[in-house]
């Protein structure tokens, strides 16, 4: 690998090949972006382990797909755009000519390491070498989001800032994208521009959020399903990705305008980075990480892959990533036009158009549970559903209420279980102010996985023919099933305490919470609910 490694050619993107893929010279574990686009119909999906990097890379690939197919404009309206996408879909592969012409045009901008005078390394700012203190760089442990840096706690492995393990080029490029899309606000490396030094960055556009992506049988289907028609006024020449800019933007000014889907997908970063290769160019030995603009965007850019909802103060915000929340609990907010809920969730815009590619698409949720106004990272979120797009509201009007009712029933008894266990614990220890987390967390660990299995079992039985009322859902049976799961979890968690007289009294008094009433009356048996 040369020092100026080009990610169009170097095998930096890990993939899973489809069983039908032709083994042309073998099937490598990683490919460059050029081969990835040319053979997307033979690739089952990306094999990126870190959810935020997977989410970020998908957005890069959506933009590239739009460019090489001509789907980056819709000057004749969305109907004409859909016809053009159908033509690409009928070819069962992305157009080789469009891919090769685009990659040839911008090849010089896809070097991961470009040390030449005037070089433009991909998604990086070469000016940082002169504008930042070379003796006080961020280092590779800071670049790698799964590693501890400074005095932070370790996630997966111990690391030393004095003797760091140098990441490969593939690892570095994925973490570079994670910083651009999920990087924190606050203190960063000092950057001096025009005699003014600053060391404060704004948060990346996807920080704390969970994004939802339609997923097909191949990467080709996934990429086409992930496109949304641009507004008619969008001009592809002005709607630019960072590697298409003629000149790097002025850090003292505001960020470049997001003029359409390609810039919204790729140019929303508030961080500037520069990777420093080792002598062989195989690994990264150092990194600069700092702010990109003195004045930033006050709100998040529009994103077609987020569930947007309304806060109590009336502000719009994306549903945050929560590693404790299973994906099925968001399903009605993904499928319904007006899903229930006080937050008035609005489904991701991409699903309105994805269903035209296939009704057998799955949904993949990718995100990063993080602090919004800090640098604390908590956990990746990565989950995928069975095929569900056939239940999109515009396609199955009779079954869509069932999806919401199923989700509501599952959450209702999960919430009742939480209340019952907290009440039982507080009564048992005679402390009404105790957090009661111990029993509540154990109950959640028992209930929610079982409730998820119950949800999907009943979801698969829903009617897709649009003939059965409420999709054929037996609401009474579903209610009884979720209740039985809650009762079982309650009994298992409280079993040891129930052996004592005080514990038994506390448990039986709290059991009533499972049945939705606080009145003191005998609890019903689960099969009678």
PDB file of C-alpha atoms in Angstrom, residues 30-297:
ATOM      1  CA  UNK A  30     -12.719  -6.187   2.080  1.00  0.00           C
ATOM      2  CA  UNK A  31     -13.039  -4.137  -1.094  1.00  0.00           C
ATOM      3  CA  UNK A  32     -12.500  -0.584  -2.279  1.00  0.00           C
ATOM      4  CA  UNK A  33     -15.401   1.734  -2.963  1.00  0.00           C
ATOM      5  CA  UNK A  34     -15.097   1.228  -6.718  1.00  0.00           C
ATOM      6  CA  UNK A  35     -15.470  -2.552  -6.533  1.00  0.00           C
ATOM      7  CA  UNK A  36     -18.122  -2.200  -3.855  1.00  0.00           C
ATOM      8  CA  UNK A  37     -20.333  -0.159  -6.187  1.00  0.00           C
ATOM      9  CA  UNK A  38     -19.607  -2.298  -9.249  1.00  0.00           C
ATOM     10  CA  UNK A  39     -20.433  -5.518  -7.380  1.00  0.00           C
ATOM     11  CA  UNK A  40     -23.082  -4.256  -4.963  1.00  0.00           C
ATOM     12  CA  UNK A  41     -25.548  -6.773  -6.444  1.00  0.00           C
ATOM     13  CA  UNK A  42     -23.209  -9.571  -5.301  1.00  0.00           C
ATOM     14  CA  UNK A  43     -22.715  -8.180  -1.793  1.00  0.00           C
ATOM     15  CA  UNK A  44     -25.198  -9.143   0.894  1.00  0.00           C
ATOM     16  CA  UNK A  45     -24.245  -6.252   3.146  1.00  0.00           C
ATOM     17  CA  UNK A  46     -21.515  -4.322   4.919  1.00  0.00           C
ATOM     18  CA  UNK A  47     -19.570  -6.246   7.566  1.00  0.00           C
ATOM     19  CA  UNK A  48     -18.890  -3.180   9.705  1.00  0.00           C
ATOM     20  CA  UNK A  49     -18.991  -4.157  13.362  1.00  0.00           C
ATOM     21  CA  UNK A  50     -19.324  -0.662  14.862  1.00  0.00           C
ATOM     22  CA  UNK A  51     -22.893   0.600  14.424  1.00  0.00           C
ATOM     23  CA  UNK A  52     -22.088   4.338  14.074  1.00  0.00           C
ATOM     24  CA  UNK A  53     -19.438   3.626  11.425  1.00  0.00           C
ATOM     25  CA  UNK A  54     -21.938   1.411   9.580  1.00  0.00           C
ATOM     26  CA  UNK A  55     -24.534   4.189   9.684  1.00  0.00           C
ATOM     27  CA  UNK A  56     -22.041   6.787   8.472  1.00  0.00           C
ATOM     28  CA  UNK A  57     -20.735   4.606   5.646  1.00  0.00           C
ATOM     29  CA  UNK A  58     -24.272   3.909   4.433  1.00  0.00           C
ATOM     30  CA  UNK A  59     -24.836   7.646   4.063  1.00  0.00           C
ATOM     31  CA  UNK A  60     -21.645   7.991   2.041  1.00  0.00           C
ATOM     32  CA  UNK A  61     -22.787   5.119  -0.189  1.00  0.00           C
ATOM     33  CA  UNK A  62     -26.267   6.615  -0.626  1.00  0.00           C
ATOM     34  CA  UNK A  63     -24.682   9.805  -1.943  1.00  0.00           C
ATOM     35  CA  UNK A  64     -22.372   7.898  -4.292  1.00  0.00           C
ATOM     36  CA  UNK A  65     -25.285   5.780  -5.525  1.00  0.00           C
ATOM     37  CA  UNK A  66     -27.313   8.892  -6.265  1.00  0.00           C
ATOM     38  CA  UNK A  67     -24.409  10.378  -8.208  1.00  0.00           C
ATOM     39  CA  UNK A  68     -23.593   7.356 -10.390  1.00  0.00           C
ATOM     40  CA  UNK A  69     -27.254   6.641 -11.230  1.00  0.00           C
ATOM     41  CA  UNK A  70     -28.333  10.205 -11.927  1.00  0.00           C
ATOM     42  CA  UNK A  71     -30.801   9.996  -9.041  1.00  0.00           C
ATOM     43  CA  UNK A  72     -29.238  13.078  -7.429  1.00  0.00           C
ATOM     44  CA  UNK A  73     -31.802  15.319  -9.141  1.00  0.00           C
ATOM     45  CA  UNK A  74     -35.569  15.199  -9.671  1.00  0.00           C
ATOM     46  CA  UNK A  75     -36.219  18.259 -11.817  1.00  0.00           C
ATOM     47  CA  UNK A  76     -39.304  16.637 -13.379  1.00  0.00           C
ATOM     48  CA  UNK A  77     -40.753  15.629 -10.025  1.00  0.00           C
ATOM     49  CA  UNK A  78     -40.780  12.482  -7.873  1.00  0.00           C
ATOM     50  CA  UNK A  79     -42.783  10.361 -10.337  1.00  0.00           C
ATOM     51  CA  UNK A  80     -40.117  10.713 -13.000  1.00  0.00           C
ATOM     52  CA  UNK A  81     -37.437  10.031 -10.362  1.00  0.00           C
ATOM     53  CA  UNK A  82     -39.218   6.810  -9.362  1.00  0.00           C
ATOM     54  CA  UNK A  83     -39.333   5.690 -12.994  1.00  0.00           C
ATOM     55  CA  UNK A  84     -35.592   6.206 -13.303  1.00  0.00           C
ATOM     56  CA  UNK A  85     -34.960   4.258 -10.128  1.00  0.00           C
ATOM     57  CA  UNK A  86     -37.164   1.437 -11.466  1.00  0.00           C
ATOM     58  CA  UNK A  87     -34.987   1.346 -14.596  1.00  0.00           C
ATOM     59  CA  UNK A  88     -31.860   0.933 -12.459  1.00  0.00           C
ATOM     60  CA  UNK A  89     -33.612  -1.723 -10.371  1.00  0.00           C
ATOM     61  CA  UNK A  90     -34.586  -3.615 -13.536  1.00  0.00           C
ATOM     62  CA  UNK A  91     -30.913  -3.768 -14.572  1.00  0.00           C
ATOM     63  CA  UNK A  92     -30.232  -5.555 -11.255  1.00  0.00           C
ATOM     64  CA  UNK A  93     -26.928  -3.722 -10.811  1.00  0.00           C
ATOM     65  CA  UNK A  94     -25.601  -0.188 -10.590  1.00  0.00           C
ATOM     66  CA  UNK A  95     -24.476   1.268 -13.947  1.00  0.00           C
ATOM     67  CA  UNK A  96     -20.803   0.442 -14.531  1.00  0.00           C
ATOM     68  CA  UNK A  97     -20.322   3.395 -16.889  1.00  0.00           C
ATOM     69  CA  UNK A  98     -21.666   5.898 -14.364  1.00  0.00           C
ATOM     70  CA  UNK A  99     -19.502   4.427 -11.596  1.00  0.00           C
ATOM     71  CA  UNK A 100     -16.308   4.460 -13.652  1.00  0.00           C
ATOM     72  CA  UNK A 101     -16.850   7.986 -14.974  1.00  0.00           C
ATOM     73  CA  UNK A 102     -17.555   9.405 -11.523  1.00  0.00           C
ATOM     74  CA  UNK A 103     -14.606   7.634  -9.887  1.00  0.00           C
ATOM     75  CA  UNK A 104     -12.266   8.768 -12.668  1.00  0.00           C
ATOM     76  CA  UNK A 105     -13.431  12.371 -12.273  1.00  0.00           C
ATOM     77  CA  UNK A 106     -12.803  12.507  -8.509  1.00  0.00           C
ATOM     78  CA  UNK A 107     -10.042   9.906  -8.089  1.00  0.00           C
ATOM     79  CA  UNK A 108      -7.583  12.514  -6.752  1.00  0.00           C
ATOM     80  CA  UNK A 109      -9.991  13.301  -3.892  1.00  0.00           C
ATOM     81  CA  UNK A 110     -10.244   9.737  -2.577  1.00  0.00           C
ATOM     82  CA  UNK A 111      -6.702   9.358  -1.245  1.00  0.00           C
ATOM     83  CA  UNK A 112      -6.802   8.489   2.438  1.00  0.00           C
ATOM     84  CA  UNK A 113      -3.241   9.737   2.903  1.00  0.00           C
ATOM     85  CA  UNK A 114      -2.157  12.522   0.575  1.00  0.00           C
ATOM     86  CA  UNK A 115       1.092  14.178   1.583  1.00  0.00           C
ATOM     87  CA  UNK A 116       1.630  16.000  -1.712  1.00  0.00           C
ATOM     88  CA  UNK A 117       1.602  19.824  -1.745  1.00  0.00           C
ATOM     89  CA  UNK A 118      -1.993  20.874  -2.253  1.00  0.00           C
ATOM     90  CA  UNK A 119      -3.190  17.319  -1.599  1.00  0.00           C
ATOM     91  CA  UNK A 120      -6.780  16.757  -0.466  1.00  0.00           C
ATOM     92  CA  UNK A 121      -7.012  13.576   1.629  1.00  0.00           C
ATOM     93  CA  UNK A 122     -10.546  12.171   1.680  1.00  0.00           C
ATOM     94  CA  UNK A 123     -12.877  13.680   4.323  1.00  0.00           C
ATOM     95  CA  UNK A 124      -9.903  15.449   5.960  1.00  0.00           C
ATOM     96  CA  UNK A 125      -8.426  18.932   6.225  1.00  0.00           C
ATOM     97  CA  UNK A 126      -4.702  19.035   5.338  1.00  0.00           C
ATOM     98  CA  UNK A 127      -4.407  22.551   6.811  1.00  0.00           C
ATOM     99  CA  UNK A 128      -4.498  21.110  10.343  1.00  0.00           C
ATOM    100  CA  UNK A 129      -0.823  20.188  10.110  1.00  0.00           C
ATOM    101  CA  UNK A 130      -0.006  23.903  10.159  1.00  0.00           C
ATOM    102  CA  UNK A 131      -2.987  25.206  12.168  1.00  0.00           C
ATOM    103  CA  UNK A 132      -2.701  22.764  15.108  1.00  0.00           C
ATOM    104  CA  UNK A 133       0.156  22.149  17.539  1.00  0.00           C
ATOM    105  CA  UNK A 134       2.146  19.213  16.153  1.00  0.00           C
ATOM    106  CA  UNK A 135       3.446  18.478  19.647  1.00  0.00           C
ATOM    107  CA  UNK A 136      -0.067  18.185  21.086  1.00  0.00           C
ATOM    108  CA  UNK A 137      -2.081  16.076  18.644  1.00  0.00           C
ATOM    109  CA  UNK A 138      -5.141  13.992  19.499  1.00  0.00           C
ATOM    110  CA  UNK A 139      -3.408  10.659  18.957  1.00  0.00           C
ATOM    111  CA  UNK A 140      -4.772   7.395  17.605  1.00  0.00           C
ATOM    112  CA  UNK A 141      -6.454   6.334  20.859  1.00  0.00           C
ATOM    113  CA  UNK A 142      -8.646   9.419  20.608  1.00  0.00           C
ATOM    114  CA  UNK A 143      -9.401   8.616  16.977  1.00  0.00           C
ATOM    115  CA  UNK A 144     -10.541   5.073  17.800  1.00  0.00           C
ATOM    116  CA  UNK A 145     -13.896   5.526  19.525  1.00  0.00           C
ATOM    117  CA  UNK A 146     -13.801   2.109  21.224  1.00  0.00           C
ATOM    118  CA  UNK A 147     -10.499   2.859  22.966  1.00  0.00           C
ATOM    119  CA  UNK A 148      -9.941   4.810  26.166  1.00  0.00           C
ATOM    120  CA  UNK A 149      -7.817   7.922  25.862  1.00  0.00           C
ATOM    121  CA  UNK A 150      -6.337  10.007  28.654  1.00  0.00           C
ATOM    122  CA  UNK A 151      -7.876   8.952  31.993  1.00  0.00           C
ATOM    123  CA  UNK A 152     -11.083   7.500  30.555  1.00  0.00           C
ATOM    124  CA  UNK A 153     -12.300   3.998  31.352  1.00  0.00           C
ATOM    125  CA  UNK A 154     -11.623   1.153  28.911  1.00  0.00           C
ATOM    126  CA  UNK A 155     -14.469  -0.341  26.897  1.00  0.00           C
ATOM    127  CA  UNK A 156     -13.118  -3.463  25.244  1.00  0.00           C
ATOM    128  CA  UNK A 157      -9.360  -3.371  25.817  1.00  0.00           C
ATOM    129  CA  UNK A 158      -6.677  -1.522  27.722  1.00  0.00           C
ATOM    130  CA  UNK A 159      -4.673   1.016  25.765  1.00  0.00           C
ATOM    131  CA  UNK A 160      -1.697   3.217  26.477  1.00  0.00           C
ATOM    132  CA  UNK A 161      -1.332   6.704  25.026  1.00  0.00           C
ATOM    133  CA  UNK A 162       2.434   6.297  25.296  1.00  0.00           C
ATOM    134  CA  UNK A 163       2.529   3.075  23.276  1.00  0.00           C
ATOM    135  CA  UNK A 164      -0.690   2.840  21.280  1.00  0.00           C
ATOM    136  CA  UNK A 165      -1.484  -0.022  18.924  1.00  0.00           C
ATOM    137  CA  UNK A 166      -1.567   1.630  15.519  1.00  0.00           C
ATOM    138  CA  UNK A 167      -4.879   1.134  13.675  1.00  0.00           C
ATOM    139  CA  UNK A 168      -4.977  -0.194  10.137  1.00  0.00           C
ATOM    140  CA  UNK A 169      -6.094   2.063   7.313  1.00  0.00           C
ATOM    141  CA  UNK A 170      -9.455   0.253   7.281  1.00  0.00           C
ATOM    142  CA  UNK A 171      -9.997   0.826  11.016  1.00  0.00           C
ATOM    143  CA  UNK A 172      -8.900   4.446  10.676  1.00  0.00           C
ATOM    144  CA  UNK A 173     -11.281   5.324   7.846  1.00  0.00           C
ATOM    145  CA  UNK A 174     -14.283   3.876   9.710  1.00  0.00           C
ATOM    146  CA  UNK A 175     -13.418   5.812  12.865  1.00  0.00           C
ATOM    147  CA  UNK A 176     -12.820   8.936  10.794  1.00  0.00           C
ATOM    148  CA  UNK A 177     -16.444   8.661   9.634  1.00  0.00           C
ATOM    149  CA  UNK A 178     -17.664   8.009  13.172  1.00  0.00           C
ATOM    150  CA  UNK A 179     -16.121  11.291  14.297  1.00  0.00           C
ATOM    151  CA  UNK A 180     -17.701  13.210  11.422  1.00  0.00           C
ATOM    152  CA  UNK A 181     -21.178  11.892  12.197  1.00  0.00           C
ATOM    153  CA  UNK A 182     -21.156  11.146  15.963  1.00  0.00           C
ATOM    154  CA  UNK A 183     -18.301  13.228  17.417  1.00  0.00           C
ATOM    155  CA  UNK A 184     -18.806  15.147  20.701  1.00  0.00           C
ATOM    156  CA  UNK A 185     -19.019  18.828  21.449  1.00  0.00           C
ATOM    157  CA  UNK A 186     -16.653  20.580  23.840  1.00  0.00           C
ATOM    158  CA  UNK A 187     -12.908  20.641  24.280  1.00  0.00           C
ATOM    159  CA  UNK A 188     -10.745  19.537  21.343  1.00  0.00           C
ATOM    160  CA  UNK A 189      -7.257  20.243  19.970  1.00  0.00           C
ATOM    161  CA  UNK A 190      -6.444  23.925  19.646  1.00  0.00           C
ATOM    162  CA  UNK A 191      -6.677  25.245  16.097  1.00  0.00           C
ATOM    163  CA  UNK A 192      -5.355  28.678  15.170  1.00  0.00           C
ATOM    164  CA  UNK A 193      -6.769  30.409  12.089  1.00  0.00           C
ATOM    165  CA  UNK A 194      -5.847  33.973  11.114  1.00  0.00           C
ATOM    166  CA  UNK A 195      -4.178  34.532  14.487  1.00  0.00           C
ATOM    167  CA  UNK A 196      -7.220  33.452  16.526  1.00  0.00           C
ATOM    168  CA  UNK A 197      -6.925  30.189  18.463  1.00  0.00           C
ATOM    169  CA  UNK A 198      -9.891  28.114  19.620  1.00  0.00           C
ATOM    170  CA  UNK A 199     -10.356  24.659  21.128  1.00  0.00           C
ATOM    171  CA  UNK A 200     -14.116  24.131  21.184  1.00  0.00           C
ATOM    172  CA  UNK A 201     -16.118  21.985  18.763  1.00  0.00           C
ATOM    173  CA  UNK A 202     -19.837  21.547  18.221  1.00  0.00           C
ATOM    174  CA  UNK A 203     -21.492  18.133  18.250  1.00  0.00           C
ATOM    175  CA  UNK A 204     -21.706  16.057  15.089  1.00  0.00           C
ATOM    176  CA  UNK A 205     -25.093  15.898  13.319  1.00  0.00           C
ATOM    177  CA  UNK A 206     -26.055  12.354  14.354  1.00  0.00           C
ATOM    178  CA  UNK A 207     -24.761  12.425  17.920  1.00  0.00           C
ATOM    179  CA  UNK A 208     -27.061  10.519  20.345  1.00  0.00           C
ATOM    180  CA  UNK A 209     -29.445   9.551  17.530  1.00  0.00           C
ATOM    181  CA  UNK A 210     -30.715   6.239  16.178  1.00  0.00           C
ATOM    182  CA  UNK A 211     -31.144   5.963  12.419  1.00  0.00           C
ATOM    183  CA  UNK A 212     -33.297   3.466  10.559  1.00  0.00           C
ATOM    184  CA  UNK A 213     -32.335   2.021   7.180  1.00  0.00           C
ATOM    185  CA  UNK A 214     -34.288  -0.194   4.776  1.00  0.00           C
ATOM    186  CA  UNK A 215     -32.284  -3.341   4.144  1.00  0.00           C
ATOM    187  CA  UNK A 216     -32.671  -5.520   1.054  1.00  0.00           C
ATOM    188  CA  UNK A 217     -31.428  -8.946   0.050  1.00  0.00           C
ATOM    189  CA  UNK A 218     -28.303  -7.345  -1.441  1.00  0.00           C
ATOM    190  CA  UNK A 219     -26.397  -4.124  -0.938  1.00  0.00           C
ATOM    191  CA  UNK A 220     -27.682  -3.045  -4.366  1.00  0.00           C
ATOM    192  CA  UNK A 221     -31.279  -3.221  -3.095  1.00  0.00           C
ATOM    193  CA  UNK A 222     -30.300  -1.582   0.193  1.00  0.00           C
ATOM    194  CA  UNK A 223     -28.692   1.403  -1.541  1.00  0.00           C
ATOM    195  CA  UNK A 224     -31.576   1.993  -3.951  1.00  0.00           C
ATOM    196  CA  UNK A 225     -34.115   1.645  -1.133  1.00  0.00           C
ATOM    197  CA  UNK A 226     -32.148   4.175   0.895  1.00  0.00           C
ATOM    198  CA  UNK A 227     -32.547   6.979  -1.660  1.00  0.00           C
ATOM    199  CA  UNK A 228     -35.125   9.757  -1.360  1.00  0.00           C
ATOM    200  CA  UNK A 229     -36.121  11.944  -4.330  1.00  0.00           C
ATOM    201  CA  UNK A 230     -34.577  15.425  -4.115  1.00  0.00           C
ATOM    202  CA  UNK A 231     -36.729  18.522  -4.246  1.00  0.00           C
ATOM    203  CA  UNK A 232     -37.260  19.767  -7.798  1.00  0.00           C
ATOM    204  CA  UNK A 233     -35.106  22.854  -7.211  1.00  0.00           C
ATOM    205  CA  UNK A 234     -32.032  20.821  -6.198  1.00  0.00           C
ATOM    206  CA  UNK A 235     -29.090  21.324  -8.559  1.00  0.00           C
ATOM    207  CA  UNK A 236     -26.472  18.561  -8.438  1.00  0.00           C
ATOM    208  CA  UNK A 237     -23.681  21.030  -9.213  1.00  0.00           C
ATOM    209  CA  UNK A 238     -24.472  23.011  -6.046  1.00  0.00           C
ATOM    210  CA  UNK A 239     -25.437  20.026  -3.892  1.00  0.00           C
ATOM    211  CA  UNK A 240     -21.853  18.936  -3.272  1.00  0.00           C
ATOM    212  CA  UNK A 241     -20.126  16.306  -1.154  1.00  0.00           C
ATOM    213  CA  UNK A 242     -16.927  17.417   0.681  1.00  0.00           C
ATOM    214  CA  UNK A 243     -14.626  15.652  -1.792  1.00  0.00           C
ATOM    215  CA  UNK A 244     -16.317  17.549  -4.638  1.00  0.00           C
ATOM    216  CA  UNK A 245     -15.594  21.028  -3.259  1.00  0.00           C
ATOM    217  CA  UNK A 246     -13.302  23.072  -5.467  1.00  0.00           C
ATOM    218  CA  UNK A 247     -11.803  24.768  -2.400  1.00  0.00           C
ATOM    219  CA  UNK A 248     -11.796  23.890   1.278  1.00  0.00           C
ATOM    220  CA  UNK A 249     -14.258  26.070   3.253  1.00  0.00           C
ATOM    221  CA  UNK A 250     -13.141  28.951   5.428  1.00  0.00           C
ATOM    222  CA  UNK A 251     -13.035  27.812   9.089  1.00  0.00           C
ATOM    223  CA  UNK A 252     -13.800  31.382  10.200  1.00  0.00           C
ATOM    224  CA  UNK A 253     -17.082  31.372   8.301  1.00  0.00           C
ATOM    225  CA  UNK A 254     -20.249  29.314   8.552  1.00  0.00           C
ATOM    226  CA  UNK A 255     -20.425  25.765   7.188  1.00  0.00           C
ATOM    227  CA  UNK A 256     -21.268  25.369   3.505  1.00  0.00           C
ATOM    228  CA  UNK A 257     -24.998  25.339   2.805  1.00  0.00           C
ATOM    229  CA  UNK A 258     -26.660  21.936   2.611  1.00  0.00           C
ATOM    230  CA  UNK A 259     -28.262  22.384  -0.796  1.00  0.00           C
ATOM    231  CA  UNK A 260     -29.730  18.916  -1.285  1.00  0.00           C
ATOM    232  CA  UNK A 261     -29.612  15.263  -0.263  1.00  0.00           C
ATOM    233  CA  UNK A 262     -25.966  14.591  -1.184  1.00  0.00           C
ATOM    234  CA  UNK A 263     -24.635  17.466   0.920  1.00  0.00           C
ATOM    235  CA  UNK A 264     -27.034  16.615   3.763  1.00  0.00           C
ATOM    236  CA  UNK A 265     -25.782  13.032   3.697  1.00  0.00           C
ATOM    237  CA  UNK A 266     -22.066  13.852   3.658  1.00  0.00           C
ATOM    238  CA  UNK A 267     -21.265  17.483   4.505  1.00  0.00           C
ATOM    239  CA  UNK A 268     -22.855  18.094   7.912  1.00  0.00           C
ATOM    240  CA  UNK A 269     -19.750  17.466  10.015  1.00  0.00           C
ATOM    241  CA  UNK A 270     -18.638  19.993  12.633  1.00  0.00           C
ATOM    242  CA  UNK A 271     -15.228  18.363  13.128  1.00  0.00           C
ATOM    243  CA  UNK A 272     -12.001  18.589  11.137  1.00  0.00           C
ATOM    244  CA  UNK A 273      -9.576  15.654  11.133  1.00  0.00           C
ATOM    245  CA  UNK A 274      -6.264  14.738   9.575  1.00  0.00           C
ATOM    246  CA  UNK A 275      -4.724  11.268   9.690  1.00  0.00           C
ATOM    247  CA  UNK A 276      -0.953  10.829   9.832  1.00  0.00           C
ATOM    248  CA  UNK A 277       0.306   7.563   8.276  1.00  0.00           C
ATOM    249  CA  UNK A 278       3.282   5.542   9.460  1.00  0.00           C
ATOM    250  CA  UNK A 279       6.351   5.191   7.269  1.00  0.00           C
ATOM    251  CA  UNK A 280       4.938   2.216   5.363  1.00  0.00           C
ATOM    252  CA  UNK A 281       1.522   3.795   4.847  1.00  0.00           C
ATOM    253  CA  UNK A 282      -0.222   0.680   6.193  1.00  0.00           C
ATOM    254  CA  UNK A 283      -1.304   2.150   9.513  1.00  0.00           C
ATOM    255  CA  UNK A 284      -2.113   5.474  11.152  1.00  0.00           C
ATOM    256  CA  UNK A 285       0.425   6.662  13.723  1.00  0.00           C
ATOM    257  CA  UNK A 286      -1.249   9.941  14.745  1.00  0.00           C
ATOM    258  CA  UNK A 287      -4.332  12.090  14.210  1.00  0.00           C
ATOM    259  CA  UNK A 288      -5.422  15.713  14.463  1.00  0.00           C
ATOM    260  CA  UNK A 289      -9.022  16.206  15.680  1.00  0.00           C
ATOM    261  CA  UNK A 290     -10.456  19.682  16.130  1.00  0.00           C
ATOM    262  CA  UNK A 291     -13.285  22.043  15.215  1.00  0.00           C
ATOM    263  CA  UNK A 292     -14.284  22.700  11.620  1.00  0.00           C
ATOM    264  CA  UNK A 293     -16.118  26.058  11.824  1.00  0.00           C
ATOM    265  CA  UNK A 294     -16.208  28.902  14.341  1.00  0.00           C
ATOM    266  CA  UNK A 295     -19.915  29.413  13.776  1.00  0.00           C
ATOM    267  CA  UNK A 296     -21.970  26.269  13.436  1.00  0.00           C
ATOM    268  CA  UNK A 297     -25.439  25.163  12.616  1.00  0.00           C
TER     269      UNK A 297
END
